[in-house]
Amino acid sequence: MYALVDCNNFFVSCERTLDSSLENKPVVVLSNNDGCVVSRSREAKELGIPMAVPAFKYKELFKKHDVQCFSAKFELYNAKSQQVINIAKSFVVDSEVYSIDELFLDLTGFKYINLYDYCLVIKEKIWVEANIPVSIGIAPTKTLCKVANRIVKEFPKDFEGVYILDTPEKIEKALKWLNIEDVWGIGRRLAIKMKDSGVYKAWDLLQKPEIWIRKIMGIHGVRMINELKGIRQLELDSPSPKKSIAVTRSFMEMLTNKEDVRERVETFGMYCSERLRKQNTCCKMVTVFVQTNRFRKDLPEYRNSLTKILPNPTNSSILIGRVVNELFEAIYKEGFHYKRAGVIVNDFVPENARLINLFEEDTQNQHLPVMKAMDAMNKKFGKDKVRLGSMSGKNTFGRSKLSPEYEAFLKNNTLPEANFRFH
DNA sequence: TCTGGGGTCCTAGGACCC
DNA sequence: TCTGGGGTCCTAGGACCC
């Protein structure tokens, strides 16, 4: 059996660890620029605030019900995440950190232990030590763990935060209850296709012929139905190196000055390089993109991106900065209101195993000591304290809803490295 | 007026090769 | 006039996740 430990309304729960008076109140956490709702407390959900909606559309409702809004504080969330992960991991031999607020535990080999009681203890310890409420779903496959977890959250009164989905009878009942759009791996597009074909519940999917599933969903459709039947298709993954790194931002205000946008993308390029150096890899490809505000239909729209394959792999801020600049020059067009831009690097090789092109200049090794020194100083004195001349060191995104408690948190905490992966 | 950010994987189609 | 077949690799786009 596997268990899935999932933090309840994670970002909101993190806010509550700083300010316990937020308990039992409607609370939401907002994305960059205080743009979208990215986490909601139970009370906020009950007010009918959907996930990922633009905050401005709900201003009235927030005011009317005194909903507490917070800007996202990823330093805090990463630190709390690490705490939860460490506690949960201490109970098992094998685990997989799935996202910032979820991890799978391998319960194989716990044959003579009551899994339900064991998970209750895990849940309790996380609550006492990290102050984060979690739900735990136990099942023979990862996909069913997700289902079990949903059941816990949907019926909080019936279970004490833990549910085991093990017998065929329980599984059948659960799948007849679970809406198709709530199955792990069914997104918006697939949900529409499913409903067009009369598939409304997870159970309906199991009645469809494999040929049909293969056609509509491709290879993971087949895996998915097996997982739902309790036949294990997905193992726990061990942490794997990243395959791409992206730094992208929406700007608080639209930018019309070329140099302003250039400064932004160059900064994003430096952040990418920093993160490459942190994992001791170099990249072979760099992509830059810029785009206007897709919601402003009254303004001319433009979006473009360009990728360059580097002659030699690098993680030097200077070399990557040059490429970013070159790509930016090629795609930037005057006369538009830019709202978003980003830099993506991929195709990585280890720093110490670069294959060098004989016919191209390679200054990576000259840059590396300077770069590492810069990283060390920034680690000691704070982000962006030492930077390249092309960076302004200013943000063009806003976080207006920070709290005094947070300033205190930042002062008092040496933050652990983030240690989770995205899928 | 105001609409996030960072990932992975799969597939179809084109380019190219023999 | 008539114009093969099979394989690989790369890329862009679409789907999904949190």
CSV table of C-alpha atoms (C1' of nucleotides) in Angstrom, one decimal:
chain,number,residue,atom,x,y,z
A,1,MET,CA,0.0,0.0,0.0
A,2,TYR,CA,0.9,3.6,-0.5
A,3,ALA,CA,-0.2,6.6,1.5
A,4,LEU,CA,-0.5,10.1,0.1
A,5,VAL,CA,0.0,12.9,2.7
A,6,ASP,CA,-1.6,16.1,1.4
A,7,CYS,CA,-1.5,19.4,3.3
A,8,ASN,CA,-4.9,21.0,3.6
A,9,ASN,CA,-5.2,24.4,1.9
A,10,PHE,CA,-1.4,24.5,2.2
A,11,PHE,CA,-0.6,28.2,1.6
A,12,VAL,CA,-3.4,29.3,3.9
A,13,SER,CA,-2.4,26.9,6.5
A,14,CYS,CA,1.2,28.3,6.3
A,15,GLU,CA,-0.3,31.8,6.9
A,16,ARG,CA,-2.1,30.5,9.9
A,17,THR,CA,1.2,29.3,11.5
A,18,LEU,CA,2.2,32.9,11.6
A,19,ASP,CA,-1.1,34.2,12.9
A,20,SER,CA,-3.3,31.8,14.7
A,21,SER,CA,-6.2,34.3,14.8
A,22,LEU,CA,-6.8,33.3,11.2
A,23,GLU,CA,-8.2,30.0,12.3
A,24,ASN,CA,-11.8,29.5,11.4
A,25,LYS,CA,-11.8,32.6,9.3
A,26,PRO,CA,-12.1,32.9,5.5
A,27,VAL,CA,-8.6,33.3,4.2
A,28,VAL,CA,-7.1,33.4,0.6
A,29,VAL,CA,-3.6,33.6,-0.7
A,30,LEU,CA,-3.0,35.5,-3.9
A,31,SER,CA,-0.4,34.9,-6.7
A,32,ASN,CA,2.1,37.5,-7.9
A,33,ASN,CA,0.8,41.0,-8.4
A,34,ASP,CA,-2.0,39.9,-6.1
A,35,GLY,CA,-3.5,38.6,-9.3
A,36,CYS,CA,-5.2,35.2,-8.8
A,37,VAL,CA,-6.5,33.2,-5.8
A,38,VAL,CA,-4.1,30.3,-5.4
A,39,SER,CA,-5.2,28.9,-2.0
A,40,ARG,CA,-8.4,29.1,-0.1
A,41,SER,CA,-9.4,28.1,3.4
A,42,ARG,CA,-12.4,25.9,3.9
A,43,GLU,CA,-14.4,28.9,4.9
A,44,ALA,CA,-13.4,30.8,1.8
A,45,LYS,CA,-14.4,27.8,-0.4
A,46,GLU,CA,-17.7,27.7,1.3
A,47,LEU,CA,-18.3,31.4,0.3
A,48,GLY,CA,-18.1,30.1,-3.3
A,49,ILE,CA,-14.6,31.5,-4.2
A,50,PRO,CA,-13.3,29.2,-6.9
A,51,MET,CA,-9.6,28.3,-7.4
A,52,ALA,CA,-7.4,30.4,-9.7
A,53,VAL,CA,-9.9,33.2,-10.2
A,54,PRO,CA,-8.7,36.7,-10.7
A,55,ALA,CA,-8.9,38.5,-7.3
A,56,PHE,CA,-10.4,41.7,-8.6
A,57,LYS,CA,-13.5,39.9,-9.6
A,58,TYR,CA,-14.2,39.0,-6.0
A,59,LYS,CA,-13.2,42.2,-4.3
A,60,GLU,CA,-16.8,42.9,-3.2
A,61,LEU,CA,-17.2,39.4,-1.8
A,62,PHE,CA,-13.9,39.7,0.1
A,63,LYS,CA,-15.1,42.9,1.6
A,64,LYS,CA,-18.5,41.7,2.5
A,65,HIS,CA,-17.3,38.6,4.4
A,66,ASP,CA,-14.1,40.1,5.7
A,67,VAL,CA,-12.0,37.6,3.8
A,68,GLN,CA,-8.3,37.9,4.7
A,69,CYS,CA,-6.1,38.2,1.7
A,70,PHE,CA,-2.4,37.5,1.6
A,71,SER,CA,0.3,37.9,-1.0
A,72,ALA,CA,2.2,34.6,-1.7
A,73,LYS,CA,5.3,34.1,0.4
A,74,PHE,CA,7.2,31.3,-1.1
A,75,GLU,CA,10.1,31.5,1.3
A,76,LEU,CA,7.7,30.6,4.0
A,77,TYR,CA,5.9,27.9,2.1
A,78,ASN,CA,9.1,26.2,1.1
A,79,ALA,CA,10.3,26.2,4.7
A,80,LYS,CA,7.1,24.7,6.0
A,81,SER,CA,7.0,22.2,3.2
A,82,GLN,CA,10.4,20.9,4.2
A,83,GLN,CA,9.3,20.6,7.8
A,84,VAL,CA,6.3,18.5,6.8
A,85,ILE,CA,8.4,16.4,4.4
A,86,ASN,CA,11.0,15.6,7.1
A,87,ILE,CA,8.5,14.6,9.6
A,88,ALA,CA,6.5,12.3,7.3
A,89,LYS,CA,9.7,10.8,5.8
A,90,SER,CA,10.9,9.8,9.3
A,91,PHE,CA,8.1,7.2,9.5
A,92,VAL,CA,9.0,5.2,6.3
A,93,VAL,CA,11.9,3.8,4.4
A,94,ASP,CA,10.8,5.0,0.9
A,95,SER,CA,8.8,8.0,-0.2
A,96,GLU,CA,8.3,10.4,-3.1
A,97,VAL,CA,8.0,14.2,-2.7
A,98,TYR,CA,5.4,14.9,-5.3
A,99,SER,CA,4.9,18.6,-4.9
A,100,ILE,CA,5.3,21.4,-2.4
A,101,ASP,CA,2.3,20.2,-0.4
A,102,GLU,CA,2.1,16.4,-1.2
A,103,LEU,CA,4.2,13.3,-0.7
A,104,PHE,CA,3.7,9.6,-1.2
A,105,LEU,CA,4.8,7.2,1.4
A,106,ASP,CA,5.6,3.5,0.7
A,107,LEU,CA,3.8,1.4,3.3
A,108,THR,CA,4.9,-2.0,1.8
A,109,GLY,CA,6.4,-4.1,4.6
A,110,PHE,CA,4.1,-2.7,7.3
A,111,LYS,CA,2.1,-5.9,7.1
A,112,TYR,CA,1.6,-6.3,10.8
A,113,ILE,CA,0.9,-2.7,11.7
A,114,ASN,CA,-2.5,-1.1,11.6
A,115,LEU,CA,-2.0,1.4,8.8
A,116,TYR,CA,-4.8,3.5,9.8
A,117,ASP,CA,-3.5,4.1,13.3
A,118,TYR,CA,0.0,4.5,12.0
A,119,CYS,CA,-1.1,7.3,9.6
A,120,LEU,CA,-3.1,8.9,12.4
A,121,VAL,CA,0.2,9.2,14.3
A,122,ILE,CA,1.9,10.8,11.3
A,123,LYS,CA,-0.9,13.3,10.9
A,124,GLU,CA,-0.8,14.2,14.5
A,125,LYS,CA,2.9,14.6,14.7
A,126,ILE,CA,2.9,16.9,11.6
A,127,TRP,CA,0.2,19.0,13.3
A,128,VAL,CA,2.0,19.3,16.6
A,129,GLU,CA,5.4,20.0,15.3
A,130,ALA,CA,4.8,21.9,12.1
A,131,ASN,CA,1.3,23.2,12.8
A,132,ILE,CA,0.1,22.1,9.4
A,133,PRO,CA,-3.1,20.1,9.0
A,134,VAL,CA,-2.8,17.2,6.6
A,135,SER,CA,-5.1,14.5,5.1
A,136,ILE,CA,-3.8,11.0,4.4
A,137,GLY,CA,-5.3,8.6,1.8
A,138,ILE,CA,-4.1,5.0,1.8
A,139,ALA,CA,-4.6,2.7,-1.2
A,140,PRO,CA,-2.9,0.1,-3.4
A,141,THR,CA,-2.1,2.6,-6.2
A,142,LYS,CA,-1.1,6.2,-6.4
A,143,THR,CA,-4.2,7.1,-8.4
A,144,LEU,CA,-6.4,5.5,-5.7
A,145,CYS,CA,-4.5,7.3,-3.0
A,146,LYS,CA,-5.6,10.5,-4.7
A,147,VAL,CA,-9.2,9.3,-4.5
A,148,ALA,CA,-8.9,8.3,-0.9
A,149,ASN,CA,-7.5,11.7,-0.1
A,150,ARG,CA,-10.4,13.4,-1.8
A,151,ILE,CA,-12.8,11.3,0.3
A,152,VAL,CA,-11.1,12.4,3.5
A,153,LYS,CA,-11.4,16.1,2.5
A,154,GLU,CA,-15.0,15.8,1.3
A,155,PHE,CA,-16.2,14.1,4.5
A,156,PRO,CA,-14.2,15.6,7.3
A,157,LYS,CA,-16.8,14.6,9.9
A,158,ASP,CA,-16.7,10.9,9.0
A,159,PHE,CA,-12.9,10.4,9.1
A,160,GLU,CA,-10.2,11.8,11.3
A,161,GLY,CA,-8.1,12.9,8.4
A,162,VAL,CA,-7.2,9.4,7.3
A,163,TYR,CA,-9.0,7.0,4.9
A,164,ILE,CA,-8.1,3.6,3.6
A,165,LEU,CA,-9.4,2.6,0.2
A,166,ASP,CA,-8.5,-1.1,0.0
A,167,THR,CA,-11.3,-3.6,-0.7
A,168,PRO,CA,-12.9,-4.0,-4.1
A,169,GLU,CA,-16.3,-3.0,-2.6
A,170,LYS,CA,-15.0,0.3,-1.2
A,171,ILE,CA,-13.2,1.0,-4.4
A,172,GLU,CA,-16.3,0.4,-6.5
A,173,LYS,CA,-18.4,2.7,-4.2
A,174,ALA,CA,-15.7,5.4,-4.3
A,175,LEU,CA,-15.4,5.3,-8.1
A,176,LYS,CA,-19.2,5.5,-8.6
A,177,TRP,CA,-19.1,8.6,-6.4
A,178,LEU,CA,-16.1,10.3,-7.9
A,179,ASN,CA,-16.8,12.7,-10.8
A,180,ILE,CA,-14.7,12.1,-13.9
A,181,GLU,CA,-13.2,15.6,-13.8
A,182,ASP,CA,-11.8,14.8,-10.3
A,183,VAL,CA,-9.8,11.8,-11.5
A,184,TRP,CA,-6.0,12.4,-11.3
A,185,GLY,CA,-4.9,13.0,-14.9
A,186,ILE,CA,-8.2,14.2,-16.3
A,187,GLY,CA,-8.0,17.9,-17.0
A,188,ARG,CA,-10.5,20.3,-18.4
A,189,ARG,CA,-10.2,19.2,-22.0
A,190,LEU,CA,-10.5,15.5,-21.4
A,191,ALA,CA,-13.4,16.0,-19.0
A,192,ILE,CA,-15.4,17.7,-21.8
A,193,LYS,CA,-14.6,14.8,-24.2
A,194,MET,CA,-15.6,12.3,-21.5
A,195,LYS,CA,-18.9,13.9,-20.8
A,196,ASP,CA,-19.7,14.0,-24.5
A,197,SER,CA,-19.3,10.3,-24.5
A,198,GLY,CA,-21.5,9.7,-21.4
A,199,VAL,CA,-18.6,9.3,-18.9
A,200,TYR,CA,-19.6,11.2,-15.8
A,201,LYS,CA,-18.1,9.2,-13.0
A,202,ALA,CA,-14.8,7.5,-12.6
A,203,TRP,CA,-16.6,4.2,-12.7
A,204,ASP,CA,-18.1,4.9,-16.2
A,205,LEU,CA,-14.6,5.1,-17.5
A,206,LEU,CA,-13.9,1.6,-16.5
A,207,GLN,CA,-16.8,0.4,-18.6
A,208,LYS,CA,-15.3,1.8,-21.8
A,209,PRO,CA,-13.3,-0.5,-24.1
A,210,GLU,CA,-9.6,-0.1,-24.0
A,211,ILE,CA,-9.4,0.8,-27.7
A,212,TRP,CA,-11.5,3.9,-27.0
A,213,ILE,CA,-9.5,4.9,-24.0
A,214,ARG,CA,-6.3,4.5,-25.9
A,215,LYS,CA,-7.6,6.7,-28.7
A,216,ILE,CA,-8.9,9.5,-26.5
A,217,MET,CA,-6.2,9.6,-23.9
A,218,GLY,CA,-3.2,8.0,-25.4
A,219,ILE,CA,-0.9,5.8,-23.4
A,220,HIS,CA,-1.6,7.1,-19.9
A,221,GLY,CA,-5.3,6.4,-20.3
A,222,VAL,CA,-4.6,2.7,-20.2
A,223,ARG,CA,-2.4,3.1,-17.2
A,224,MET,CA,-5.0,5.2,-15.5
A,225,ILE,CA,-7.8,2.6,-15.7
A,226,ASN,CA,-5.5,0.0,-14.3
A,227,GLU,CA,-4.5,2.2,-11.5
A,228,LEU,CA,-8.2,2.8,-10.8
A,229,LYS,CA,-8.8,-0.9,-10.7
A,230,GLY,CA,-6.0,-1.3,-8.1
A,231,ILE,CA,-3.4,-2.6,-10.5
A,232,ARG,CA,-0.2,-0.7,-9.8
A,233,GLN,CA,1.2,1.1,-12.8
A,234,LEU,CA,3.1,3.9,-11.2
A,235,GLU,CA,6.0,3.3,-8.9
A,236,LEU,CA,7.4,5.9,-6.5
A,237,ASP,CA,9.8,8.0,-8.4
A,238,SER,CA,13.1,8.9,-6.9
A,239,PRO,CA,14.1,12.6,-7.2
A,240,SER,CA,15.5,13.2,-10.7
A,241,PRO,CA,17.4,16.2,-11.9
A,242,LYS,CA,15.4,19.0,-13.5
A,243,LYS,CA,15.1,19.0,-17.3
A,244,SER,CA,14.3,22.7,-17.6
A,245,ILE,CA,14.4,25.8,-15.5
A,246,ALA,CA,12.1,28.7,-16.2
A,247,VAL,CA,11.9,32.2,-14.8
A,248,THR,CA,8.8,34.0,-16.1
A,249,ARG,CA,6.8,37.0,-14.7
A,250,SER,CA,3.8,39.1,-15.4
A,251,PHE,CA,4.6,42.7,-14.8
A,252,MET,CA,2.4,44.8,-12.5
A,253,GLU,CA,2.2,47.5,-15.2
A,254,MET,CA,2.4,47.0,-18.9
A,255,LEU,CA,5.9,48.0,-20.2
A,256,THR,CA,6.3,50.1,-23.4
A,257,ASN,CA,9.9,51.0,-23.1
A,258,LYS,CA,12.3,48.6,-24.7
A,259,GLU,CA,15.0,49.1,-22.1
A,260,ASP,CA,12.6,48.3,-19.3
A,261,VAL,CA,11.7,45.0,-20.9
A,262,ARG,CA,15.3,44.2,-21.7
A,263,GLU,CA,16.3,44.8,-18.1
A,264,ARG,CA,13.6,42.3,-17.0
A,265,VAL,CA,14.6,39.5,-19.4
A,266,GLU,CA,18.3,39.9,-18.5
A,267,THR,CA,17.4,39.6,-14.9
A,268,PHE,CA,15.4,36.5,-15.6
A,269,GLY,CA,18.4,35.1,-17.4
A,270,MET,CA,20.6,35.7,-14.4
A,271,TYR,CA,18.2,33.9,-12.1
A,272,CYS,CA,18.2,31.0,-14.5
A,273,SER,CA,22.0,30.9,-14.4
A,274,GLU,CA,22.0,31.1,-10.7
A,275,ARG,CA,19.7,28.1,-10.4
A,276,LEU,CA,21.8,26.2,-13.0
A,277,ARG,CA,24.9,26.8,-10.8
A,278,LYS,CA,23.1,25.7,-7.7
A,279,GLN,CA,22.6,22.3,-9.2
A,280,ASN,CA,26.0,22.3,-10.9
A,281,THR,CA,24.8,22.0,-14.4
A,282,CYS,CA,25.2,23.9,-17.7
A,283,CYS,CA,22.5,24.4,-20.3
A,284,LYS,CA,22.8,24.0,-24.0
A,285,MET,CA,19.6,25.9,-24.9
A,286,VAL,CA,18.1,29.2,-24.0
A,287,THR,CA,14.6,30.5,-24.9
A,288,VAL,CA,13.3,34.0,-24.4
A,289,PHE,CA,9.7,35.0,-24.8
A,290,VAL,CA,7.8,38.2,-24.6
A,291,GLN,CA,4.0,38.8,-24.7
A,292,THR,CA,1.4,41.5,-24.5
A,293,ASN,CA,-1.7,41.4,-22.2
A,294,ARG,CA,-3.9,38.7,-23.7
A,295,PHE,CA,-6.9,40.0,-21.8
A,296,ARG,CA,-6.7,43.5,-23.4
A,297,LYS,CA,-8.5,42.9,-26.6
A,298,ASP,CA,-8.6,46.6,-27.2
A,299,LEU,CA,-4.8,46.7,-27.6
A,300,PRO,CA,-2.7,45.1,-30.4
A,301,GLU,CA,-1.5,41.6,-29.4
A,302,TYR,CA,1.9,40.3,-29.9
A,303,ARG,CA,3.7,37.3,-28.6
A,304,ASN,CA,6.9,35.7,-29.7
A,305,SER,CA,9.6,33.4,-28.5
A,306,LEU,CA,13.0,32.3,-29.8
A,307,THR,CA,15.4,29.6,-28.9
A,308,LYS,CA,19.1,29.4,-29.4
A,309,ILE,CA,21.3,26.3,-29.2
A,310,LEU,CA,24.6,27.4,-27.6
A,311,PRO,CA,27.9,26.6,-29.2
A,312,ASN,CA,29.2,25.5,-25.7
A,313,PRO,CA,27.2,24.6,-22.6
A,314,THR,CA,27.3,27.3,-19.9
A,315,ASN,CA,25.9,28.5,-16.6
A,316,SER,CA,27.7,31.8,-16.6
A,317,SER,CA,25.3,34.8,-16.0
A,318,ILE,CA,27.4,36.8,-18.3
A,319,LEU,CA,27.3,34.4,-21.2
A,320,ILE,CA,23.6,33.6,-20.7
A,321,GLY,CA,22.9,37.3,-20.4
A,322,ARG,CA,24.5,37.8,-23.8
A,323,VAL,CA,22.4,35.2,-25.5
A,324,VAL,CA,19.2,36.4,-23.8
A,325,ASN,CA,20.0,39.9,-25.1
A,326,GLU,CA,20.6,38.6,-28.6
A,327,LEU,CA,17.3,36.7,-28.6
A,328,PHE,CA,15.5,39.6,-27.1
A,329,GLU,CA,16.7,41.9,-29.8
A,330,ALA,CA,15.4,39.5,-32.4
A,331,ILE,CA,11.9,39.2,-31.1
A,332,TYR,CA,11.2,42.6,-29.5
A,333,LYS,CA,8.9,44.9,-31.5
A,334,GLU,CA,8.3,48.5,-30.8
A,335,GLY,CA,4.7,49.7,-30.3
A,336,PHE,CA,3.3,47.1,-28.0
A,337,HIS,CA,2.3,47.1,-24.3
A,338,TYR,CA,4.3,44.2,-22.8
A,339,LYS,CA,2.8,42.4,-19.9
A,340,ARG,CA,4.8,39.2,-19.5
A,341,ALA,CA,8.2,37.8,-20.4
A,342,GLY,CA,10.4,34.9,-19.5
A,343,VAL,CA,13.6,33.0,-19.9
A,344,ILE,CA,13.7,29.2,-20.1
A,345,VAL,CA,16.9,27.1,-20.2
A,346,ASN,CA,17.1,23.4,-20.9
A,347,ASP,CA,19.2,20.6,-22.3
A,348,PHE,CA,21.5,20.2,-19.3
A,349,VAL,CA,24.9,18.7,-18.9
A,350,PRO,CA,26.9,18.4,-15.6
A,351,GLU,CA,29.2,21.4,-15.0
A,352,ASN,CA,32.3,19.1,-15.0
A,353,ALA,CA,31.4,17.0,-18.1
A,354,ARG,CA,31.0,19.6,-20.8
A,355,LEU,CA,31.9,18.7,-24.3
A,356,ILE,CA,33.6,21.7,-25.9
A,357,ASN,CA,33.2,22.7,-29.5
A,358,LEU,CA,36.7,23.2,-30.8
A,359,PHE,CA,35.8,26.0,-33.2
A,360,GLU,CA,34.0,28.2,-30.8
A,361,GLU,CA,35.4,30.4,-28.1
A,362,ASP,CA,34.7,29.0,-24.6
A,363,THR,CA,35.1,31.3,-21.7
A,364,GLN,CA,32.8,29.4,-19.3
A,365,ASN,CA,35.7,28.2,-17.2
A,366,GLN,CA,37.1,31.7,-16.8
A,367,HIS,CA,33.7,32.9,-15.6
A,368,LEU,CA,32.9,30.1,-13.2
A,369,PRO,CA,35.0,31.2,-10.2
A,370,VAL,CA,33.6,34.7,-10.4
A,371,MET,CA,30.1,33.4,-10.6
A,372,LYS,CA,30.6,31.0,-7.7
A,373,ALA,CA,32.0,33.9,-5.6
A,374,MET,CA,29.0,36.0,-6.5
A,375,ASP,CA,26.6,33.2,-5.5
A,376,ALA,CA,28.4,32.8,-2.2
A,377,MET,CA,28.1,36.5,-1.4
A,378,ASN,CA,24.5,36.6,-2.3
A,379,LYS,CA,23.9,33.6,-0.1
A,380,LYS,CA,25.6,35.3,2.8
A,381,PHE,CA,24.2,38.9,2.4
A,382,GLY,CA,20.9,38.3,0.6
A,383,LYS,CA,19.4,37.9,-2.8
A,384,ASP,CA,20.7,40.2,-5.5
A,385,LYS,CA,23.1,42.0,-3.2
A,386,VAL,CA,25.8,41.4,-5.8
A,387,ARG,CA,24.5,41.5,-9.3
A,388,LEU,CA,25.5,42.3,-12.9
A,389,GLY,CA,25.3,45.9,-14.0
A,390,SER,CA,22.4,45.2,-16.4
A,391,MET,CA,20.1,44.3,-13.5
A,392,SER,CA,18.3,47.0,-11.7
A,393,GLY,CA,17.6,44.8,-8.6
A,394,LYS,CA,14.0,46.0,-8.6
A,395,ASN,CA,10.9,44.0,-9.0
A,396,THR,CA,8.2,44.8,-11.5
A,397,PHE,CA,5.7,42.5,-9.7
A,398,GLY,CA,4.0,43.4,-6.5
A,399,ARG,CA,3.2,41.8,-3.2
A,400,SER,CA,1.2,44.3,-1.3
A,401,LYS,CA,-0.4,42.1,1.3
A,402,LEU,CA,2.6,41.0,3.4
A,403,SER,CA,2.4,41.1,7.2
A,404,PRO,CA,4.7,42.2,10.0
A,405,GLU,CA,4.8,38.6,11.2
A,406,TYR,CA,6.4,37.7,7.9
A,407,GLU,CA,9.2,40.2,8.2
A,408,ALA,CA,9.9,38.6,11.6
A,409,PHE,CA,9.8,35.2,10.1
A,410,LEU,CA,12.3,36.2,7.4
A,411,LYS,CA,14.6,37.7,10.0
A,412,ASN,CA,14.5,34.7,12.4
A,413,ASN,CA,14.8,31.9,9.9
A,414,THR,CA,17.6,30.5,7.9
A,415,LEU,CA,15.6,29.0,5.2
A,416,PRO,CA,16.3,25.4,4.1
A,417,GLU,CA,16.7,24.7,0.4
A,418,ALA,CA,13.6,23.9,-1.4
A,419,ASN,CA,13.5,20.2,-2.1
A,420,PHE,CA,10.5,19.3,-4.2
A,421,ARG,CA,9.8,18.7,-7.8
A,422,PHE,CA,7.0,19.6,-10.0
A,423,HIS,CA,5.4,17.3,-12.5
B,1,DT,C1',-8.2,49.6,-13.7
B,2,DC,C1',-7.2,44.7,-12.0
B,3,DT,C1',-6.3,37.9,-14.8
B,4,DG,C1',0.3,33.4,-11.6
B,5,DG,C1',4.3,30.5,-12.2
B,6,DG,C1',7.0,26.4,-12.8
B,7,DG,C1',7.2,21.9,-14.3
B,8,DT,C1',6.6,17.0,-17.2
B,9,DC,C1',5.2,14.0,-20.9
B,10,DC,C1',3.2,12.7,-25.3
B,11,DT,C1',2.2,13.2,-30.2
B,12,DA,C1',2.0,14.6,-34.9
B,13,DG,C1',4.4,16.3,-38.5
B,14,DG,C1',8.5,17.8,-40.9
B,15,DA,C1',13.4,17.3,-42.1
B,16,DC,C1',16.6,14.3,-43.3
B,17,DC,C1',19.0,10.0,-44.2
B,18,DC,C1',19.8,5.6,-46.7
C,1,DT,C1',3.4,10.6,-68.2
C,2,DC,C1',5.2,7.8,-64.6
C,3,DT,C1',7.9,9.5,-58.7
C,4,DG,C1',9.4,4.1,-52.8
C,5,DG,C1',9.7,2.9,-48.2
C,6,DG,C1',11.4,2.9,-43.8
C,7,DG,C1',13.7,4.8,-40.1
C,8,DT,C1',15.4,8.5,-36.8
C,9,DC,C1',15.5,12.9,-34.8
C,10,DC,C1',13.8,17.3,-33.7
C,11,DT,C1',10.3,20.7,-32.7
C,12,DA,C1',6.0,22.8,-31.6
C,13,DG,C1',1.9,22.4,-29.5
C,14,DG,C1',-1.2,20.4,-26.5
C,15,DA,C1',-2.4,18.0,-22.5
C,16,DC,C1',-1.8,17.4,-17.7
C,17,DC,C1',-0.1,18.4,-12.7
C,18,DC,C1',0.4,21.5,-8.4
